[in-house]
PDB file of C-alpha atoms (C1' of nucleotides) in Angstrom:
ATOM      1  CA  UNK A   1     135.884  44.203 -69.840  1.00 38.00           C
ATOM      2  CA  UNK A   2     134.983  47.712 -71.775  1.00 38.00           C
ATOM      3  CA  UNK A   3     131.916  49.083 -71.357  1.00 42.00           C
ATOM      4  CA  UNK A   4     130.778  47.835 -74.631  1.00 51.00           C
ATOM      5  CA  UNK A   5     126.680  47.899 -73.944  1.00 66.00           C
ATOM      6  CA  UNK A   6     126.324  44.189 -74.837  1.00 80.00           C
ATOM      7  CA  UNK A   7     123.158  43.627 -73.703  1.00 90.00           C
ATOM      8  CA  UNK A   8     120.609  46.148 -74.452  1.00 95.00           C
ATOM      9  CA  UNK A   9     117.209  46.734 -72.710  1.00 97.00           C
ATOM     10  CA  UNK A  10     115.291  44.425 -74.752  1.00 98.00           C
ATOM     11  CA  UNK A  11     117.246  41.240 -73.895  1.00 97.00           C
ATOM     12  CA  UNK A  12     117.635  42.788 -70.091  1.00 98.00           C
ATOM     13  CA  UNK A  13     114.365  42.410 -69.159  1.00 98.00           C
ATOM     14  CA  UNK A  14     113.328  39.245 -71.214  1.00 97.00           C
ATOM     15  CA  UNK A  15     114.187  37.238 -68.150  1.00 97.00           C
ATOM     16  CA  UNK A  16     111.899  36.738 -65.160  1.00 97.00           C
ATOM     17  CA  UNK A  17     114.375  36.855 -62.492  1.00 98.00           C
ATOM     18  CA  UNK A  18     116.020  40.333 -63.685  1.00 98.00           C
ATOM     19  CA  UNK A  19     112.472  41.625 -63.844  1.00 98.00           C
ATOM     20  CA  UNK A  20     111.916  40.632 -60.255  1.00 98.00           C
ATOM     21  CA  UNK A  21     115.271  41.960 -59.699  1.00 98.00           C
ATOM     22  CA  UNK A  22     114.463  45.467 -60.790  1.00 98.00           C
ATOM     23  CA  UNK A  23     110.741  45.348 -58.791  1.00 97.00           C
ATOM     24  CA  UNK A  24     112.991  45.073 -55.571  1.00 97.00           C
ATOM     25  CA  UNK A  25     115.463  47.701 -56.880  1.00 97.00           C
ATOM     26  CA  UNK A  26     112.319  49.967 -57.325  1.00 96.00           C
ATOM     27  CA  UNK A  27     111.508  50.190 -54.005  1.00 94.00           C
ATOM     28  CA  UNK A  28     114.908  50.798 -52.762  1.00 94.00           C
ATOM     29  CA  UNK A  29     118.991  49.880 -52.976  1.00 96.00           C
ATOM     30  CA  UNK A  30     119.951  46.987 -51.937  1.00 97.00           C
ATOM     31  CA  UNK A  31     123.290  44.954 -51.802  1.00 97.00           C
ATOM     32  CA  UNK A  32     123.733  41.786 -53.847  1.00 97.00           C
ATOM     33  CA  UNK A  33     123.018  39.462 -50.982  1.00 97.00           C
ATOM     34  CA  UNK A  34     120.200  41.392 -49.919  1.00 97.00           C
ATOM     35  CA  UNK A  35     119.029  40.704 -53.446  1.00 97.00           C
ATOM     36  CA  UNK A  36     119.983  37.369 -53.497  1.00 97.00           C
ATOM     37  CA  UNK A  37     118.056  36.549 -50.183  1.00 96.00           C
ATOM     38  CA  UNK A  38     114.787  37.104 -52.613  1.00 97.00           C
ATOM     39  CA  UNK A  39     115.818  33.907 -55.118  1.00 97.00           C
ATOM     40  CA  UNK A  40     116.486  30.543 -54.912  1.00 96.00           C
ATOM     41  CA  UNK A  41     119.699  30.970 -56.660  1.00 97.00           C
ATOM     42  CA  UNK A  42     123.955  31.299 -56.406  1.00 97.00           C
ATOM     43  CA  UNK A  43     124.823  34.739 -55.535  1.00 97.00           C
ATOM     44  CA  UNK A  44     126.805  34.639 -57.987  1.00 97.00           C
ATOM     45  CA  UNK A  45     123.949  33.957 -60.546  1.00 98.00           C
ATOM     46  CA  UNK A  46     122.491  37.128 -59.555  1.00 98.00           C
ATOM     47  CA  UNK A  47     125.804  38.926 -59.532  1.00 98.00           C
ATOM     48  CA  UNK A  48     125.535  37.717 -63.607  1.00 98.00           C
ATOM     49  CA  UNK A  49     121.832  39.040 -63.367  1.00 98.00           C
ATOM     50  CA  UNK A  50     122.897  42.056 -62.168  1.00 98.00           C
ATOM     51  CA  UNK A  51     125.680  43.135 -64.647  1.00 97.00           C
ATOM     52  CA  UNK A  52     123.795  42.071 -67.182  1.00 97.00           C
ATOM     53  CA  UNK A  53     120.910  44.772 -65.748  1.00 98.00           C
ATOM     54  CA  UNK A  54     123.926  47.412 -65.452  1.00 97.00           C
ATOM     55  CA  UNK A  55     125.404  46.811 -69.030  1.00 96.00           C
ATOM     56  CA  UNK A  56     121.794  47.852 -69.958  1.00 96.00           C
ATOM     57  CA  UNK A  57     122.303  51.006 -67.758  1.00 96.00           C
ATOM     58  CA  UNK A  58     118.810  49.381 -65.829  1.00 97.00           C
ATOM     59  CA  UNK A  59     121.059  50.292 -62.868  1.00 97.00           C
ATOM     60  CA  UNK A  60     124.026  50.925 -61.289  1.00 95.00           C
ATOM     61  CA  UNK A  61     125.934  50.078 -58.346  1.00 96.00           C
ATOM     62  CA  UNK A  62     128.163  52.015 -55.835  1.00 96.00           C
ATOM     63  CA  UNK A  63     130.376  49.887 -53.472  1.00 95.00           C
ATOM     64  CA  UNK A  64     129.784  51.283 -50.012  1.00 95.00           C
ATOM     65  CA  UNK A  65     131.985  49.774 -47.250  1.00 95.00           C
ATOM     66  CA  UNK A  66     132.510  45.782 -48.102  1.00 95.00           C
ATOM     67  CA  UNK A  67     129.203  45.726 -49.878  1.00 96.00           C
ATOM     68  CA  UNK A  68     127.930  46.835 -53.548  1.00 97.00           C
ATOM     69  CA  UNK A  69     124.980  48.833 -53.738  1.00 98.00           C
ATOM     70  CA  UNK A  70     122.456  48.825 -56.554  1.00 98.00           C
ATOM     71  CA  UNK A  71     119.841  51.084 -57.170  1.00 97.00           C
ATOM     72  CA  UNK A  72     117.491  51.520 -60.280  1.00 97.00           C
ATOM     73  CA  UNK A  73     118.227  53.538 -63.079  1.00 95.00           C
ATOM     74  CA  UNK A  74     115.172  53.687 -65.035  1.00 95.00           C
ATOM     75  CA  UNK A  75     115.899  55.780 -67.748  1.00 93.00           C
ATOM     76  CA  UNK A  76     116.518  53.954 -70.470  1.00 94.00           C
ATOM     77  CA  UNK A  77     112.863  52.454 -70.342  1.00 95.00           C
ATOM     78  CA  UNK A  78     112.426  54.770 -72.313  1.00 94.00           C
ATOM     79  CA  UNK A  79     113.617  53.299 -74.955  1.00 94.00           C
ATOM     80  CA  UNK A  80     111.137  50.613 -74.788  1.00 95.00           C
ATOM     81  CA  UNK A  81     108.212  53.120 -74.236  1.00 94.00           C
ATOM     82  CA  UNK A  82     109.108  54.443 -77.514  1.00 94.00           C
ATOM     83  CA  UNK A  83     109.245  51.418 -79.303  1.00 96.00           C
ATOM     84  CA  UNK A  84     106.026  50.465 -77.915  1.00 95.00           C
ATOM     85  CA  UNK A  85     104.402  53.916 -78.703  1.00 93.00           C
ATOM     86  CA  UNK A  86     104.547  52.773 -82.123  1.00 94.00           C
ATOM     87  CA  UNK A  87     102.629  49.865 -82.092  1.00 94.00           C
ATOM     88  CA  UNK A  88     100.135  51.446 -79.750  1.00 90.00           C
ATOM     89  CA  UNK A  89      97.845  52.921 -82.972  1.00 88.00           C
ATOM     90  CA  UNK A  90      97.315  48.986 -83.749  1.00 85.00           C
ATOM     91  CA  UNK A  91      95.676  48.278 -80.528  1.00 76.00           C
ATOM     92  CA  UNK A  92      94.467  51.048 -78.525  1.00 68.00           C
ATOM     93  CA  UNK A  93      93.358  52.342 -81.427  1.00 59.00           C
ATOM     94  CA  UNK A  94      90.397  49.588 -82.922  1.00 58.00           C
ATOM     95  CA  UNK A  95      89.709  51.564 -85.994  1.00 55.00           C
ATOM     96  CA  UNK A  96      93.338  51.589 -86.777  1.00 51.00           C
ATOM     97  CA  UNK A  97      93.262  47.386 -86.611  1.00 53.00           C
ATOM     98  CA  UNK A  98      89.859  47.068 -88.604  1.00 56.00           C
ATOM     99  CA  UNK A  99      91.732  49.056 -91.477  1.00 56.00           C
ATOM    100  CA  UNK A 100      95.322  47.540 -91.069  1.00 54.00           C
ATOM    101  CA  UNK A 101      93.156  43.915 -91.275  1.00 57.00           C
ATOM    102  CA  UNK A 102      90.575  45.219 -94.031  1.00 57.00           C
ATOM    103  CA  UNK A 103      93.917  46.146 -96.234  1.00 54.00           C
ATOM    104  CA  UNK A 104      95.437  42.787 -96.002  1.00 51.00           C
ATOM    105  CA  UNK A 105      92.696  40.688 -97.796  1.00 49.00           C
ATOM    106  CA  UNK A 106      94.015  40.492-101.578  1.00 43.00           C
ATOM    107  CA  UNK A 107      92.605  37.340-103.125  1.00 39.00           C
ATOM    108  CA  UNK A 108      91.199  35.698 -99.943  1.00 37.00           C
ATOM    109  CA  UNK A 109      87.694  35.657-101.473  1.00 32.00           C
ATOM    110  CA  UNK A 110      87.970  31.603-102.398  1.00 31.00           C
TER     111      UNK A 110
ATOM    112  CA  UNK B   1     104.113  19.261 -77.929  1.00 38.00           C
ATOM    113  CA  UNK B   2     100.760  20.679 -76.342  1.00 38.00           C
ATOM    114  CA  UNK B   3     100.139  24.499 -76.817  1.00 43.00           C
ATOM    115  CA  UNK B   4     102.260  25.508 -73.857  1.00 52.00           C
ATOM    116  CA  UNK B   5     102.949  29.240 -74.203  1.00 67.00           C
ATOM    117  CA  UNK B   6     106.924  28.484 -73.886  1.00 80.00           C
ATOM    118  CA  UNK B   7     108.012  31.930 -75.098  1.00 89.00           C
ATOM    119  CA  UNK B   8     106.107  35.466 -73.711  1.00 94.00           C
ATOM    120  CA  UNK B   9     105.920  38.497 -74.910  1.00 97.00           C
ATOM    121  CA  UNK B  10     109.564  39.557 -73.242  1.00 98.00           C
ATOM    122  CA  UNK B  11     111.219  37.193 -74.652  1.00 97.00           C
ATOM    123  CA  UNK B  12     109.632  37.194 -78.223  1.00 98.00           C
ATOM    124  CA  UNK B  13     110.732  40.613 -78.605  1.00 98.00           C
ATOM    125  CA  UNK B  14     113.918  40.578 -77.232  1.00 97.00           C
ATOM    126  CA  UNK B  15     115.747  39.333 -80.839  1.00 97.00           C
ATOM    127  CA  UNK B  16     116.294  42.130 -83.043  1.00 97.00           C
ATOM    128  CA  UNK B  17     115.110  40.428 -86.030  1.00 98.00           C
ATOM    129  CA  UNK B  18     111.737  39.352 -84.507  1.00 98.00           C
ATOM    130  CA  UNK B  19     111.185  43.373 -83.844  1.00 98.00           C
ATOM    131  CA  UNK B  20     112.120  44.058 -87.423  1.00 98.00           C
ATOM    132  CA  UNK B  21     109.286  41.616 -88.643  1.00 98.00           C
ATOM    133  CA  UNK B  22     106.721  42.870 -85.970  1.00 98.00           C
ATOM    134  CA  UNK B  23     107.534  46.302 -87.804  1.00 97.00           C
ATOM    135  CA  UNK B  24     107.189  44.450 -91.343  1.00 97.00           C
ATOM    136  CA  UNK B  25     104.265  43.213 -90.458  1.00 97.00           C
ATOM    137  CA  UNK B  26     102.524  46.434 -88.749  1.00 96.00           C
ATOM    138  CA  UNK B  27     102.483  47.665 -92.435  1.00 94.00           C
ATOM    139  CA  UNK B  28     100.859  44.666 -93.964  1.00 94.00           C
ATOM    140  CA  UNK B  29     100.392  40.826 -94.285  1.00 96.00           C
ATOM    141  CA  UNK B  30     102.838  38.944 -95.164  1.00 97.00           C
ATOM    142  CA  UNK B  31     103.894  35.339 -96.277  1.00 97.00           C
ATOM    143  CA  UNK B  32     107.091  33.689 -94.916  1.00 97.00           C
ATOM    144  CA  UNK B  33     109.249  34.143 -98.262  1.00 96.00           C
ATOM    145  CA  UNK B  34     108.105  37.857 -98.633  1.00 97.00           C
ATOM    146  CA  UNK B  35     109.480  38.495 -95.199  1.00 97.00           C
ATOM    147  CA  UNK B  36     112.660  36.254 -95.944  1.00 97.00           C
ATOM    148  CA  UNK B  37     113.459  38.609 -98.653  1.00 96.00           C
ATOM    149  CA  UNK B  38     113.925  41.747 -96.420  1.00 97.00           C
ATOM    150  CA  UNK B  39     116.642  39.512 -93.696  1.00 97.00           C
ATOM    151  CA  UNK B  40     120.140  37.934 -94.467  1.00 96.00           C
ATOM    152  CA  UNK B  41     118.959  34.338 -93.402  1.00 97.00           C
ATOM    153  CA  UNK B  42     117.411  31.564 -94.607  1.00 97.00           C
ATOM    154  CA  UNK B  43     113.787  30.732 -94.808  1.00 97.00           C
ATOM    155  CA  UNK B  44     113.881  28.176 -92.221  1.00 97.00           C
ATOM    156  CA  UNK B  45     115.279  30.856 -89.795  1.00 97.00           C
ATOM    157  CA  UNK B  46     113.006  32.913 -89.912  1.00 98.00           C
ATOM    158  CA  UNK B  47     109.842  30.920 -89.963  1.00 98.00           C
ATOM    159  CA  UNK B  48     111.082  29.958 -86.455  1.00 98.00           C
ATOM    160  CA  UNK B  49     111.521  33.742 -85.035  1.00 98.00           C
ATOM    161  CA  UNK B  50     107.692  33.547 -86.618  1.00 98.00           C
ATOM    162  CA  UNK B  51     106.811  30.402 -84.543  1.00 97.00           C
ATOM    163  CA  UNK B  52     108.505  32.306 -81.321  1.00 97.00           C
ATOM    164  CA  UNK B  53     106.173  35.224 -82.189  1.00 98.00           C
ATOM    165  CA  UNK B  54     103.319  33.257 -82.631  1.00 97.00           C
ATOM    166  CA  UNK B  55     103.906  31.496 -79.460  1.00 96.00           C
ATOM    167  CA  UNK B  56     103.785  34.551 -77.545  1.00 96.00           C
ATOM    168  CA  UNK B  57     100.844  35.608 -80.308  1.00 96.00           C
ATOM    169  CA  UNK B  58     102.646  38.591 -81.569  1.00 97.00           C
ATOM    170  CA  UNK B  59     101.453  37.412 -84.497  1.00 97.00           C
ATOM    171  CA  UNK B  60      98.929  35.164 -86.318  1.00 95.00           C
ATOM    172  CA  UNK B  61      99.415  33.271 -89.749  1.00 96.00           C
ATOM    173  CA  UNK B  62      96.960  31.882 -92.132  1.00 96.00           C
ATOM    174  CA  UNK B  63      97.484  29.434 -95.212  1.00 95.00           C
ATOM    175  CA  UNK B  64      96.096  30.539 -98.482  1.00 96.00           C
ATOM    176  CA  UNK B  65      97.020  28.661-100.965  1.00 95.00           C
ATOM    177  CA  UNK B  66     100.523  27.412-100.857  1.00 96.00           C
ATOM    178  CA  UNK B  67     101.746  30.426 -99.022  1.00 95.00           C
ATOM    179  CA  UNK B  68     101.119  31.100 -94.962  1.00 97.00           C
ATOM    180  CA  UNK B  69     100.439  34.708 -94.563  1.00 97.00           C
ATOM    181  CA  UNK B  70     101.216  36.637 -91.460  1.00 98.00           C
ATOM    182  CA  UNK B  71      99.577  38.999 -89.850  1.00 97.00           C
ATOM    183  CA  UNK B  72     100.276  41.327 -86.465  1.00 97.00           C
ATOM    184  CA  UNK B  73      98.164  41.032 -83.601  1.00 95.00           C
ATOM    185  CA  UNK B  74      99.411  43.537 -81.188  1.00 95.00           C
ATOM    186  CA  UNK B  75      97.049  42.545 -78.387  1.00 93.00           C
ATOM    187  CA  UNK B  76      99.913  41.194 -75.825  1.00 94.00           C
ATOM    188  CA  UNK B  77     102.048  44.581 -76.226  1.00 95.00           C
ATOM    189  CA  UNK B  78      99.409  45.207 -73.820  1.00 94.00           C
ATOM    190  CA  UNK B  79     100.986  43.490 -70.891  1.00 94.00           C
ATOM    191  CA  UNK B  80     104.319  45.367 -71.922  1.00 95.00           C
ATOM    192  CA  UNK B  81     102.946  48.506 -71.298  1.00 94.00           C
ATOM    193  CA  UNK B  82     101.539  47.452 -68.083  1.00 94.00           C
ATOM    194  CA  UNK B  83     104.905  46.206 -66.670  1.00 96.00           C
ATOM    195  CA  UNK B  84     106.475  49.992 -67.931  1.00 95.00           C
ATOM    196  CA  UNK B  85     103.608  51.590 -66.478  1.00 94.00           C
ATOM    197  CA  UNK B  86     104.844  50.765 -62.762  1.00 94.00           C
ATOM    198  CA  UNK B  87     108.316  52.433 -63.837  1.00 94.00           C
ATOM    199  CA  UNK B  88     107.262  55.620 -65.116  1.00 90.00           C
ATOM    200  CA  UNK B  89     106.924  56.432 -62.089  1.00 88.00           C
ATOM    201  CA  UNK B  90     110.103  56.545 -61.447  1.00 85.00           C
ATOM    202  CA  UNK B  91     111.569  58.265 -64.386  1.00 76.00           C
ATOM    203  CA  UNK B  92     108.768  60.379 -66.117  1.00 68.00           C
ATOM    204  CA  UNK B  93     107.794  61.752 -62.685  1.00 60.00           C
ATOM    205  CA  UNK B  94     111.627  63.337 -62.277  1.00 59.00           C
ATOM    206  CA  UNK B  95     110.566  64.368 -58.224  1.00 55.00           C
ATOM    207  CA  UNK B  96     109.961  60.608 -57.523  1.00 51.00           C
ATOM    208  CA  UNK B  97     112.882  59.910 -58.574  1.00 53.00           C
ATOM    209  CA  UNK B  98     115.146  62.342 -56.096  1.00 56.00           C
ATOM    210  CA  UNK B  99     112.814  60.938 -53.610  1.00 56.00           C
ATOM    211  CA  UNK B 100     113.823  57.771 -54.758  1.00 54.00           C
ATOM    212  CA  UNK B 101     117.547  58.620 -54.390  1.00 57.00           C
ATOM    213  CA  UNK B 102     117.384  60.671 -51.026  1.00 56.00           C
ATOM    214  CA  UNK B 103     115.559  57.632 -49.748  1.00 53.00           C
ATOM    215  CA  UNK B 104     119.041  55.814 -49.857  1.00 49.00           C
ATOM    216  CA  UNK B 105     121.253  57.294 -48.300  1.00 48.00           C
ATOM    217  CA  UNK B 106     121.581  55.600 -45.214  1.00 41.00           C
ATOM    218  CA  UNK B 107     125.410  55.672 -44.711  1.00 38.00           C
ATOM    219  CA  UNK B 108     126.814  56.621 -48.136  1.00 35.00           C
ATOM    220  CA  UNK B 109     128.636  60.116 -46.410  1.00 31.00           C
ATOM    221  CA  UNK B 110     131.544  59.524 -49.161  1.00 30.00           C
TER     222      UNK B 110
ATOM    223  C1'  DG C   1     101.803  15.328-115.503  1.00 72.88           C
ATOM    224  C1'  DG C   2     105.970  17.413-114.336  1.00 72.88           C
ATOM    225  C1'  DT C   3     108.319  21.499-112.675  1.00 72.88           C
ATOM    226  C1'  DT C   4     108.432  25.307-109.744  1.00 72.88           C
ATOM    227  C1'  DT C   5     107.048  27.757-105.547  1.00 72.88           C
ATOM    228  C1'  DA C   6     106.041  27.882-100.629  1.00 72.88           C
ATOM    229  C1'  DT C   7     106.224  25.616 -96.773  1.00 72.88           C
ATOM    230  C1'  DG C   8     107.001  22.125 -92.741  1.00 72.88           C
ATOM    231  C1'  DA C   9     109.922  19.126 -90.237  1.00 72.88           C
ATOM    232  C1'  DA C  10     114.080  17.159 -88.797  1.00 72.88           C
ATOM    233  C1'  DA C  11     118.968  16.710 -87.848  1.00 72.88           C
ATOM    234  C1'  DC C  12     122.706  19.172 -86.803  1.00 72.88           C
ATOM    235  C1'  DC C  13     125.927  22.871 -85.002  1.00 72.88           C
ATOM    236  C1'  DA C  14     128.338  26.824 -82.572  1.00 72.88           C
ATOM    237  C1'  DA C  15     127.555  30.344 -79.439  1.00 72.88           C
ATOM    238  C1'  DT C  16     125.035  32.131 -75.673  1.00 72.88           C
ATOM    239  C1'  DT C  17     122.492  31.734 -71.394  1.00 72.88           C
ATOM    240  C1'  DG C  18     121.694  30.746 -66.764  1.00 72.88           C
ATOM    241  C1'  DG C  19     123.280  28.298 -63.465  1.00 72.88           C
ATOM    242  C1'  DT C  20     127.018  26.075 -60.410  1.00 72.88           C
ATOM    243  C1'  DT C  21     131.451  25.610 -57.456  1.00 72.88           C
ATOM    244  C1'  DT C  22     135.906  27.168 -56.064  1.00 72.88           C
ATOM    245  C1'  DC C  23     139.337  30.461 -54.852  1.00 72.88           C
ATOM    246  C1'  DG C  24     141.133  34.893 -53.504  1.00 72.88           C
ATOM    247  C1'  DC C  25     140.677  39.674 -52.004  1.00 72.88           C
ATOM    248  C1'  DT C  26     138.838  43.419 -49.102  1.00 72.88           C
ATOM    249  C1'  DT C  27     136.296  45.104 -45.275  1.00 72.88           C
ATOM    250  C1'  DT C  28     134.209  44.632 -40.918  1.00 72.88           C
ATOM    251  C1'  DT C  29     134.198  42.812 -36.347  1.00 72.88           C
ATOM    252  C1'  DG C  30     135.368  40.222 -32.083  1.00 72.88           C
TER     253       DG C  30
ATOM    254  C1'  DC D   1     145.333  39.619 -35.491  1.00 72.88           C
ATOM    255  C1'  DA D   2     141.958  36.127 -36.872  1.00 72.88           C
ATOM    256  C1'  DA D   3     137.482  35.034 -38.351  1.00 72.88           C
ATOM    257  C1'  DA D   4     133.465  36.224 -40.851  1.00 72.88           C
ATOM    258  C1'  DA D   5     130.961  38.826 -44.367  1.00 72.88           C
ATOM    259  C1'  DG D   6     130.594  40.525 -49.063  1.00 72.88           C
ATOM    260  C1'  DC D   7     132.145  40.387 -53.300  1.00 72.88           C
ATOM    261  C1'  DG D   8     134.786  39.450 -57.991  1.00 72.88           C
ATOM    262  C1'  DA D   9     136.719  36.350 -61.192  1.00 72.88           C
ATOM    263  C1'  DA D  10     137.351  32.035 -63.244  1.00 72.88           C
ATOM    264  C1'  DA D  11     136.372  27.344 -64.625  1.00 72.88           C
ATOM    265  C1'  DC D  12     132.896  24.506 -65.650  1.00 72.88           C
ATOM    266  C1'  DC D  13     128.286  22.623 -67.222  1.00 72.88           C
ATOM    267  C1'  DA D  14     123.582  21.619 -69.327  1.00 72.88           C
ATOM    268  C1'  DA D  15     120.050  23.687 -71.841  1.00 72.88           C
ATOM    269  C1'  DT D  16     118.574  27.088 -74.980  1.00 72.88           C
ATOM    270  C1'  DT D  17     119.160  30.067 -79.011  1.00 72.88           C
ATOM    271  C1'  DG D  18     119.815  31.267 -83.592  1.00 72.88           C
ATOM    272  C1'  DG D  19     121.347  29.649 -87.355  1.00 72.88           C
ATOM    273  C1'  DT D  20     122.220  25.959 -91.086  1.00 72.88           C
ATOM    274  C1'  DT D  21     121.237  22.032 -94.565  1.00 72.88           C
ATOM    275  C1'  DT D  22     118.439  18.356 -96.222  1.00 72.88           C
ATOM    276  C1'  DC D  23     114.253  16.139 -97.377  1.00 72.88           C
ATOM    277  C1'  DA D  24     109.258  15.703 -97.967  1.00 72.88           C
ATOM    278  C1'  DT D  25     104.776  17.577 -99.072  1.00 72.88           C
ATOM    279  C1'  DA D  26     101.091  20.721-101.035  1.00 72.88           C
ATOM    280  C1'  DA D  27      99.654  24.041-104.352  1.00 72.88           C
ATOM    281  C1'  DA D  28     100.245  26.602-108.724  1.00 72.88           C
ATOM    282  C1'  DC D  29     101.540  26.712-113.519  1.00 72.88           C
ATOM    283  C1'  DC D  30     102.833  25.353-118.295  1.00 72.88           C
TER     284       DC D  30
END
DNA sequence: GGTTTATGAAACCAATTGGTTTCGCTTTTG
DNA sequence: CAAAAGCGAAACCAATTGGTTTCATAAACC
């Protein structure tokens, strides 16, 4: 397989376990079946979990010996702060709401 | 089928198309039809990318008249910017990071 | 009242997802 | 060298996803 990015950061960390996946990462690198030790799954299925996480570029693996490393690669987080950061003057930002809903009542005076 | 909360917030804005109507909607309210108009799908589509968003209560819709409008209600982005917070740490904070890396090394002498 | 508009609900479908098991290869170790 | 450990790749599978079409209902309009 290229290294099309298939799966992009948004779909990455939709699921739980590749959430939990990159909490352990965060604390430090780990080889798949030290990762796998933390879920009541295949290692294989975490393998899958795992290049899912790297075709995302959530992190990346270095084979050391007979086992692969991962590690996280945070970066492209960013990506999701950013999109966030946009939707950010809706909430944090009450006034912001009270106009956006004020704006939005046409002919709802029945 | 009871009011489970089936989808969450990661998953609900993992499709592409539900961001694009989040980002419709930040700009006003809208009924189902009007928001058809702007995708390459059929009604029915999308008014269930607007269930999956009201599941995870992206969004809100009310009936007025014949038409259901819908609305954004940005209040769960909240728990996506808690989960980012922990990683900022690790990328926004670039020292962290080499700490991070340094960290785990243990036998990596390639 | 009948037609159009907006929607809801259901049946259906192909592709993807998230998991499994099996097999083979490489590296470490006794 | 032989066995075990760690992994990759492939075949397979059920459930979910993202879409469709069809049909029924409610509201608006002439």
């Amino acid at each position: 397989m290229s290294a099309v990015q298939k799966h992009d950061v948004f779909q990455a960390i939709a699921d739980p376990t590749r959430r939990e996946i990159l909490k352990l990462l965060s604390e430090k690198e780990l080889p798949i079946s030290e990762i796998t030790s933390h879920f009541p799954m295949s290692r294989t299925a975490v393998a899958k979990h795992l290049q899912i996480l790297s075709e995302a570029e959530l992190v990346c693996g270095r084979k050391v010996g007979r086992e692969k490393r991962f590690r996280l690669h945070p970066g492209p987080l960013s990506e999701l702060k950013e999109w966030l950061s946009y939707y950010e003057q809706f909430w944090t930002n009450k006034l912001s709401i009270l106009t956006h809903v004020v704006e939005s009542q046409p002919e709802s005076g029945d």
